[in-house]
Short mmCIF file of C-alpha atoms in Angstrom, two decimals:
data_model
loop_
_atom_site.label_atom_id
_atom_site.label_comp_id
_atom_site.label_asym_id
_atom_site.label_seq_id
_atom_site.Cartn_x
_atom_site.Cartn_y
_atom_site.Cartn_z
CA MET Q 28 182.33 71.48 68.44
CA SER Q 29 181.66 68.73 65.97
CA LEU Q 30 178.59 68.56 63.76
CA SER Q 31 177.30 65.54 65.67
CA GLU Q 32 177.63 67.40 68.97
CA GLU Q 33 175.69 70.41 67.55
CA GLN Q 34 172.92 68.07 66.38
CA GLU Q 35 172.68 66.49 69.83
CA GLN Q 36 172.25 69.92 71.51
CA ALA Q 37 169.72 71.27 68.98
CA PRO Q 38 166.12 71.58 70.26
CA PRO Q 39 163.70 68.93 69.09
CA PRO Q 40 161.65 69.87 66.04
CA ARG Q 41 158.33 71.59 66.79
CA PRO Q 42 155.28 69.40 66.33
CA LYS Q 43 153.09 70.32 63.42
CA PRO Q 44 150.08 72.38 64.63
CA LYS Q 45 146.85 70.39 64.63
CA LEU Q 46 144.64 73.47 64.23
CA ASP Q 47 141.64 71.47 65.46
CA TRP Q 48 140.20 74.60 67.04
CA MET Q 49 139.64 76.05 63.58
CA GLU Q 50 136.89 73.49 62.99
CA ASP Q 51 135.12 74.26 66.27
CA CYS Q 52 132.78 77.04 65.25
CA HIS Q 53 129.05 77.15 64.71
CA GLU Q 54 128.72 79.46 61.75
CA TRP Q 55 131.53 80.49 59.43
CA GLY Q 56 130.95 83.18 56.85
CA VAL Q 57 128.79 85.57 58.83
CA LYS Q 58 129.59 89.10 57.72
CA VAL Q 59 128.48 91.97 59.90
CA GLU Q 60 128.14 95.38 58.27
CA PRO Q 61 128.28 98.60 60.30
CA GLY Q 62 125.09 100.60 60.30
CA PRO Q 63 124.51 104.36 60.40
CA HIS Q 64 125.72 104.42 64.01
CA GLY Q 65 128.68 102.09 63.52
CA LEU Q 66 129.16 98.46 64.49
CA THR Q 67 126.66 98.50 67.33
CA MET Q 68 125.64 95.73 69.68
CA GLY Q 69 122.42 95.34 67.73
CA ALA Q 70 124.26 95.21 64.40
CA ILE Q 71 126.36 92.20 65.41
CA ASN Q 72 123.25 90.23 66.36
CA THR Q 73 123.38 88.47 63.01
CA GLY Q 74 122.77 84.79 62.27
CA ILE Q 75 122.99 82.55 65.31
CA TYR Q 76 124.44 85.45 67.30
CA GLY Q 77 121.08 87.19 67.12
CA GLU Q 78 119.09 84.16 68.26
CA ILE Q 79 117.96 84.92 71.81
CA PRO Q 80 117.05 81.68 73.62
CA GLU Q 81 114.06 81.43 75.94
CA VAL Q 82 116.25 79.58 78.45
CA TRP Q 83 120.05 79.59 78.70
CA ASP Q 84 121.26 76.27 80.04
CA GLU Q 85 125.01 76.88 79.75
CA MET Q 86 126.13 77.50 83.33
CA THR Q 87 129.61 78.76 82.41
CA ARG Q 88 130.77 82.15 81.20
CA MET Q 89 130.55 81.05 77.57
CA PRO Q 90 129.50 83.93 75.30
CA ARG Q 91 126.32 83.42 73.28
CA GLY Q 92 127.26 81.86 69.94
CA ALA Q 93 130.67 80.54 71.02
CA TYR Q 94 131.60 76.86 70.66
CA PRO Q 95 131.44 75.04 74.04
CA VAL Q 96 134.51 73.31 75.41
CA GLU Q 97 134.01 70.01 77.18
CA GLY Q 98 134.96 69.85 80.82
CA VAL Q 99 134.58 73.52 81.73
CA PRO Q 100 133.38 73.45 85.36
CA ARG Q 101 129.83 74.56 86.04
CA ILE Q 102 129.39 77.81 87.97
CA ASP Q 103 126.44 77.74 90.33
CA LEU Q 104 125.83 81.49 90.18
CA TYR Q 105 123.45 82.13 87.32
CA SER Q 106 120.08 81.78 88.99
CA LEU Q 107 118.61 84.09 86.34
CA ASN Q 108 118.82 82.06 83.14
CA ALA Q 109 115.44 82.58 81.45
CA LYS Q 110 114.70 85.35 78.98
CA ALA Q 111 111.52 86.40 80.79
CA GLU Q 112 113.50 87.04 83.98
CA MET Q 113 115.58 89.93 82.63
CA TRP Q 114 114.97 90.66 78.96
CA ALA Q 115 113.96 93.96 77.35
CA ASP Q 116 113.96 94.43 73.58
CA ASN Q 117 115.48 97.89 73.93
CA ALA Q 118 118.48 96.86 76.06
CA ALA Q 119 121.04 96.84 73.22
CA ASP Q 120 119.97 100.28 71.93
CA LEU Q 121 119.94 101.71 75.46
CA TYR Q 122 123.47 100.42 75.97
CA GLU Q 123 124.63 102.29 72.87
CA GLU Q 124 122.88 105.45 74.07
CA ALA Q 125 124.49 105.17 77.50
CA VAL Q 126 127.96 104.91 75.97
CA GLN Q 127 127.38 107.83 73.60
CA ARG Q 128 125.82 110.18 76.17
CA ARG Q 129 128.18 109.69 79.10
CA TRP Q 130 129.22 112.85 80.95
CA ASP Q 131 131.67 113.85 83.65
CA PRO Q 132 130.42 116.01 86.53
CA LYS Q 133 133.92 117.37 87.19
CA VAL Q 134 134.18 119.09 83.82
CA ASP Q 135 130.70 119.17 82.28
CA ILE Q 136 129.23 121.30 85.09
CA ASP Q 137 130.47 124.87 85.48
CA TRP Q 138 130.79 124.77 89.26
CA GLU Q 139 132.21 128.27 89.46
CA ALA Q 140 129.06 129.65 87.83
CA ILE Q 141 126.80 128.58 90.71
CA PRO Q 142 125.90 131.82 92.50
CA ALA Q 143 125.87 132.34 96.25
CA ARG Q 144 122.37 132.10 97.69
CA PRO Q 145 120.75 132.60 101.09
CA ARG Q 146 121.81 130.06 103.72
CA ALA Q 147 118.36 128.44 103.97
CA VAL Q 148 118.16 127.94 100.19
CA GLU Q 149 121.65 126.48 99.99
CA LEU Q 150 121.03 124.17 102.95
CA ALA Q 151 117.83 123.01 101.24
CA MET Q 152 119.78 122.27 98.04
CA SER Q 153 122.38 120.38 100.06
CA GLN Q 154 119.64 118.29 101.67
CA LEU Q 155 118.04 117.47 98.31
CA CYS Q 156 121.40 116.53 96.81
CA THR Q 157 122.30 114.42 99.84
CA GLU Q 158 119.16 112.34 99.38
CA LEU Q 159 119.57 112.10 95.60
CA GLY Q 160 123.14 110.91 96.09
CA GLN Q 161 121.95 108.32 98.57
CA GLN Q 162 119.24 107.09 96.19
CA ALA Q 163 121.87 106.67 93.48
CA ALA Q 164 124.21 104.79 95.84
CA ILE Q 165 121.39 102.39 96.74
CA GLU Q 166 120.77 101.82 93.02
CA VAL Q 167 124.40 100.75 92.57
CA GLU Q 168 124.03 98.25 95.41
CA VAL Q 169 120.74 96.84 94.12
CA LEU Q 170 122.14 96.34 90.63
CA GLY Q 171 125.26 94.74 92.08
CA GLN Q 172 123.15 92.17 93.91
CA TRP Q 173 121.55 90.98 90.67
CA LEU Q 174 124.05 91.47 87.86
CA TYR Q 175 126.30 88.55 88.77
CA ARG Q 176 123.29 86.22 88.85
CA MET Q 177 122.37 86.94 85.23
CA CYS Q 178 123.72 84.41 82.75
CA TYR Q 179 125.70 85.35 79.66
CA GLY Q 180 123.00 84.31 77.22
CA TYR Q 181 121.50 87.79 77.60
CA HIS Q 182 124.63 89.94 77.49
CA GLU Q 183 122.69 92.92 76.14
CA VAL Q 184 120.93 93.25 79.49
CA LYS Q 185 124.07 92.64 81.54
CA ASN Q 186 125.98 95.27 79.57
CA PHE Q 187 123.20 97.83 79.79
CA LEU Q 188 122.75 97.34 83.53
CA ALA Q 189 126.51 97.79 83.94
CA THR Q 190 126.15 101.23 82.34
CA GLU Q 191 123.23 101.96 84.65
CA ALA Q 192 125.35 101.13 87.67
CA PHE Q 193 128.06 103.45 86.32
CA ASP Q 194 125.45 106.19 85.75
CA ALA Q 195 124.23 105.80 89.31
CA ALA Q 196 127.79 106.02 90.62
CA ARG Q 197 128.21 109.21 88.59
CA HIS Q 198 125.02 110.61 90.13
CA THR Q 199 126.32 109.78 93.60
CA GLU Q 200 129.48 111.72 92.87
CA ALA Q 201 127.71 114.62 91.15
CA PHE Q 202 125.11 115.27 93.85
CA ARG Q 203 127.62 114.80 96.65
CA ARG Q 204 129.81 117.37 94.92
CA ARG Q 205 126.87 119.77 94.59
CA ALA Q 206 125.83 119.30 98.22
CA VAL Q 207 129.20 120.41 99.58
CA HIS Q 208 129.90 123.03 96.90
CA GLY Q 209 127.61 125.79 98.10
CA GLY Q 210 127.14 125.42 101.83
CA GLY Q 211 130.00 123.05 102.42
CA VAL Q 212 127.84 120.41 104.12
CA LEU Q 213 125.99 117.20 103.47
CA GLY Q 214 122.47 117.04 104.83
CA LEU Q 215 120.69 114.37 106.86
CA GLU Q 216 120.66 110.73 105.88
CA ASN Q 217 117.35 109.45 104.54
CA ALA Q 218 115.51 107.36 107.13
CA GLY Q 219 115.87 104.48 104.69
CA ALA Q 220 112.58 102.55 104.83
CA LEU Q 221 112.30 102.12 101.05
CA ASN Q 222 116.08 101.82 100.66
CA ARG Q 223 116.11 98.77 102.91
CA ARG Q 224 113.13 97.29 101.09
CA LEU Q 225 114.93 97.59 97.74
CA LEU Q 226 118.05 95.90 99.10
CA GLU Q 227 116.15 93.03 100.73
CA ILE Q 228 113.91 91.98 97.82
CA ARG Q 229 114.59 88.29 97.19
CA GLY Q 230 111.78 87.18 94.88
CA GLY Q 231 113.75 87.81 91.69
CA TRP Q 232 115.12 90.55 89.47
CA THR Q 233 111.66 91.42 88.14
CA GLU Q 234 110.38 91.89 91.69
CA ALA Q 235 113.37 94.12 92.40
CA ALA Q 236 112.70 96.02 89.18
CA VAL Q 237 109.18 96.94 90.33
CA GLY Q 238 110.67 98.60 93.38
CA LEU Q 239 113.72 100.11 91.68
CA TYR Q 240 112.06 101.54 88.58
CA ILE Q 241 108.46 102.21 89.52
CA MET Q 242 108.35 102.81 93.28
CA ARG Q 243 111.74 104.53 93.53
CA GLY Q 244 112.51 105.51 89.94
CA THR Q 245 109.29 107.44 89.45
CA LEU Q 246 110.11 109.68 92.41
CA THR Q 247 113.75 110.15 91.40
CA LEU Q 248 112.69 111.14 87.90
CA LEU Q 249 110.26 113.71 89.30
CA LEU Q 250 112.88 115.16 91.65
CA TYR Q 251 115.27 115.58 88.72
CA ARG Q 252 112.58 117.29 86.64
CA TYR Q 253 111.51 119.65 89.40
CA GLY Q 254 115.14 120.22 90.35
CA GLU Q 255 115.85 121.44 86.84
CA ALA Q 256 112.70 123.59 86.75
CA TYR Q 257 113.46 125.32 90.07
CA ALA Q 258 117.26 125.30 89.91
CA GLY Q 259 117.59 129.05 89.56
CA ASN Q 260 120.88 128.98 87.64
CA ALA Q 261 122.23 127.39 84.45
CA ALA Q 262 124.81 125.17 86.16
CA ASP Q 263 122.29 123.48 88.46
CA GLN Q 264 119.84 123.18 85.57
CA LYS Q 265 122.45 121.31 83.54
CA LEU Q 266 123.28 119.02 86.44
CA PHE Q 267 119.66 117.98 86.87
CA ARG Q 268 119.08 117.75 83.13
CA LEU Q 269 122.02 115.40 82.56
CA ALA Q 270 120.96 113.23 85.47
CA LEU Q 271 117.42 113.26 84.09
CA GLN Q 272 118.47 111.93 80.69
CA ASP Q 273 120.29 109.05 82.41
CA LYS Q 274 117.33 108.22 84.63
CA ALA Q 275 114.91 108.31 81.69
CA ARG Q 276 117.10 105.68 80.00
CA HIS Q 277 117.06 103.48 83.12
CA MET Q 278 113.29 103.78 83.30
CA ALA Q 279 112.97 102.85 79.62
CA TYR Q 280 114.67 99.52 80.32
CA GLY Q 281 112.79 98.90 83.56
CA ILE Q 282 109.31 99.48 82.16
CA THR Q 283 110.04 97.48 79.00
CA HIS Q 284 111.40 94.56 81.02
CA LEU Q 285 108.45 94.54 83.43
CA LYS Q 286 105.95 94.48 80.58
CA TYR Q 287 107.88 91.71 78.82
CA ALA Q 288 108.08 89.60 82.00
CA ILE Q 289 104.41 89.98 82.85
CA ASP Q 290 103.28 89.36 79.26
CA HIS Q 291 105.20 86.07 79.27
CA LYS Q 292 104.48 84.91 82.82
CA GLY Q 293 100.80 85.75 82.90
CA SER Q 294 98.14 87.29 85.10
CA GLY Q 295 98.90 85.09 88.10
CA TYR Q 296 102.43 86.43 88.20
CA ALA Q 297 101.14 90.00 87.90
CA LEU Q 298 98.81 89.38 90.82
CA GLY Q 299 101.75 88.18 92.92
CA LEU Q 300 103.64 91.37 92.12
CA LYS Q 301 100.61 93.41 93.14
CA LYS Q 302 100.35 91.62 96.48
CA GLY Q 303 104.04 92.20 97.09
CA LEU Q 304 103.50 95.94 96.71
CA SER Q 305 101.15 95.97 99.72
CA ALA Q 306 104.13 95.92 102.06
CA VAL Q 307 105.91 98.62 100.04
CA ASP Q 308 102.97 100.99 100.61
CA TYR Q 309 103.82 101.19 104.30
CA GLU Q 310 107.33 102.36 103.39
CA LEU Q 311 105.85 104.96 101.03
CA VAL Q 312 103.72 106.39 103.85
CA LYS Q 313 106.89 106.93 105.89
CA GLU Q 314 108.74 108.43 102.92
CA LEU Q 315 105.97 110.89 102.09
CA GLN Q 316 105.56 111.94 105.71
CA ASP Q 317 109.27 112.43 106.44
CA PRO Q 318 109.57 116.22 106.77
CA VAL Q 319 113.27 116.59 105.96
CA LEU Q 320 113.19 116.17 102.17
CA TRP Q 321 109.81 117.81 101.68
CA GLU Q 322 110.57 120.89 103.78
CA ALA Q 323 113.85 121.31 101.90
CA LEU Q 324 111.99 121.08 98.61
CA ALA Q 325 109.40 123.61 99.79
CA ILE Q 326 112.19 126.12 100.47
CA LEU Q 327 113.69 125.52 97.03
CA PHE Q 328 110.35 125.66 95.21
CA GLY Q 329 109.27 128.76 97.11
CA GLY Q 330 112.58 130.53 96.59
CA GLY Q 331 113.36 130.97 100.28
CA LEU Q 332 112.31 130.23 103.82
CA GLU Q 333 109.91 133.17 103.80
CA HIS Q 334 107.98 131.57 100.90
CA ILE Q 335 107.88 128.03 102.26
CA GLU Q 336 104.07 127.89 102.20
CA ALA Q 337 104.00 128.58 98.46
CA GLY Q 338 106.70 125.99 98.02
CA MET Q 339 104.72 123.44 100.02
CA ALA Q 340 101.88 123.75 97.52
CA VAL Q 341 104.34 122.62 94.81
CA VAL Q 342 105.53 119.81 97.09
CA ASN Q 343 101.97 118.53 97.37
CA ARG Q 344 101.73 118.49 93.58
CA VAL Q 345 104.94 116.44 93.44
CA LYS Q 346 103.54 113.88 95.89
CA GLN Q 347 100.31 113.66 93.93
CA ALA Q 348 102.20 113.27 90.64
CA TYR Q 349 104.41 110.59 92.16
CA LEU Q 350 101.49 108.41 93.22
CA GLU Q 351 99.54 108.99 90.01
CA GLN Q 352 102.50 108.23 87.76
CA SER Q 353 103.47 105.17 89.79
CA LEU Q 354 99.96 103.77 89.37
CA GLN Q 355 99.98 104.62 85.66
CA ARG Q 356 103.26 102.77 85.16
CA LEU Q 357 102.00 99.77 87.12
CA GLN Q 358 98.93 99.62 84.90
CA ALA Q 359 101.06 100.03 81.77
CA VAL Q 360 103.21 96.98 82.58
CA GLY Q 361 100.20 94.83 83.52
CA ILE Q 362 99.92 95.18 87.31
CA ASP Q 363 96.32 96.07 88.03
CA LYS Q 364 96.76 98.39 90.96
CA SER Q 365 94.61 101.51 91.31
CA ALA Q 366 94.12 104.33 93.80
CA SER Q 367 91.50 102.30 95.64
CA ASP Q 368 94.17 99.69 96.47
CA LEU Q 369 96.36 102.23 98.26
CA LEU Q 370 96.47 102.73 102.00
CA PRO Q 371 94.20 105.57 103.18
CA ALA Q 372 97.28 107.58 104.15
CA LEU Q 373 98.41 107.48 100.52
CA GLN Q 374 94.97 108.08 99.06
CA ALA Q 375 94.91 111.36 101.00
CA TYR Q 376 97.51 112.80 98.62
CA LEU Q 377 95.27 112.20 95.60
CA PRO Q 378 92.29 114.30 94.49
CA SER Q 379 89.01 113.15 95.97
CA SER Q 380 86.86 111.14 93.59
CA GLU Q 381 83.70 112.50 95.20
#
């Protein structure tokens, strides 16, 4: 082959790179230094990357601080694009905690160390764990309904809530595993009045958060605490304790967000949230009167079917604590609801003011 023929078959020379993209950046020279806990989400919030906007108008999946590209199609999904609709100042730190404190129910619980117990006690534990697993499954669904609506300007919240959904999935697995471990059965399905309410809230994420963290979360937290206290063996105690630390983290976000939202939206917004809770109270009456969970708890707290009356006295304290703590949390975030605003059927669980 001649030299001229080789030249004709040679590929054309590559064009010189323009490298225009190297000029498309907002802030060159930002240096992020790892802190005592490493290069955390909070640590990289430096310069413009730490500027949290009050409203995020970019309706694409552009990360906060990135340079926008012209012509990227708008995505009509992000109905939550204001800081007050989802923000909590502790979200980044809670995300780091969630990553560091993750656990695996398959290996972190010594299932073989759970002793055999009387049939009534084990059936009661199975019933409690069935309902706790169902509560966790509902939490996954509620979070799933709202996460995709949250814009990327507040990635700290989106990332934390993703860990919460994973925690809730872990709780579903863990309590399902515990329910079938001892007696080999799952219990009865919860009647679902409050579950349906949580899934059907359409006012906004903050409205859903009132139900998820205060009206449901307060009870779940109490059930974890009492479950640990009355577990009767180290393995069950650890199961409830690990679930409790996760739930406390979820509640820390929820309460902080609610207070932030109400502080920024004002008393009129708080009043609307209070009025919305009037309908929830009817679901709470049904939940607190449903005998299945409470009779199961009475057996566990009493230590057996023969001591169910003593256990029922503890159950009544749980119901009282649930309503009192729910009202305290509502007051703490700025929703002025008191015992006098409750339905008479709920007031009956509280000490008489006379």
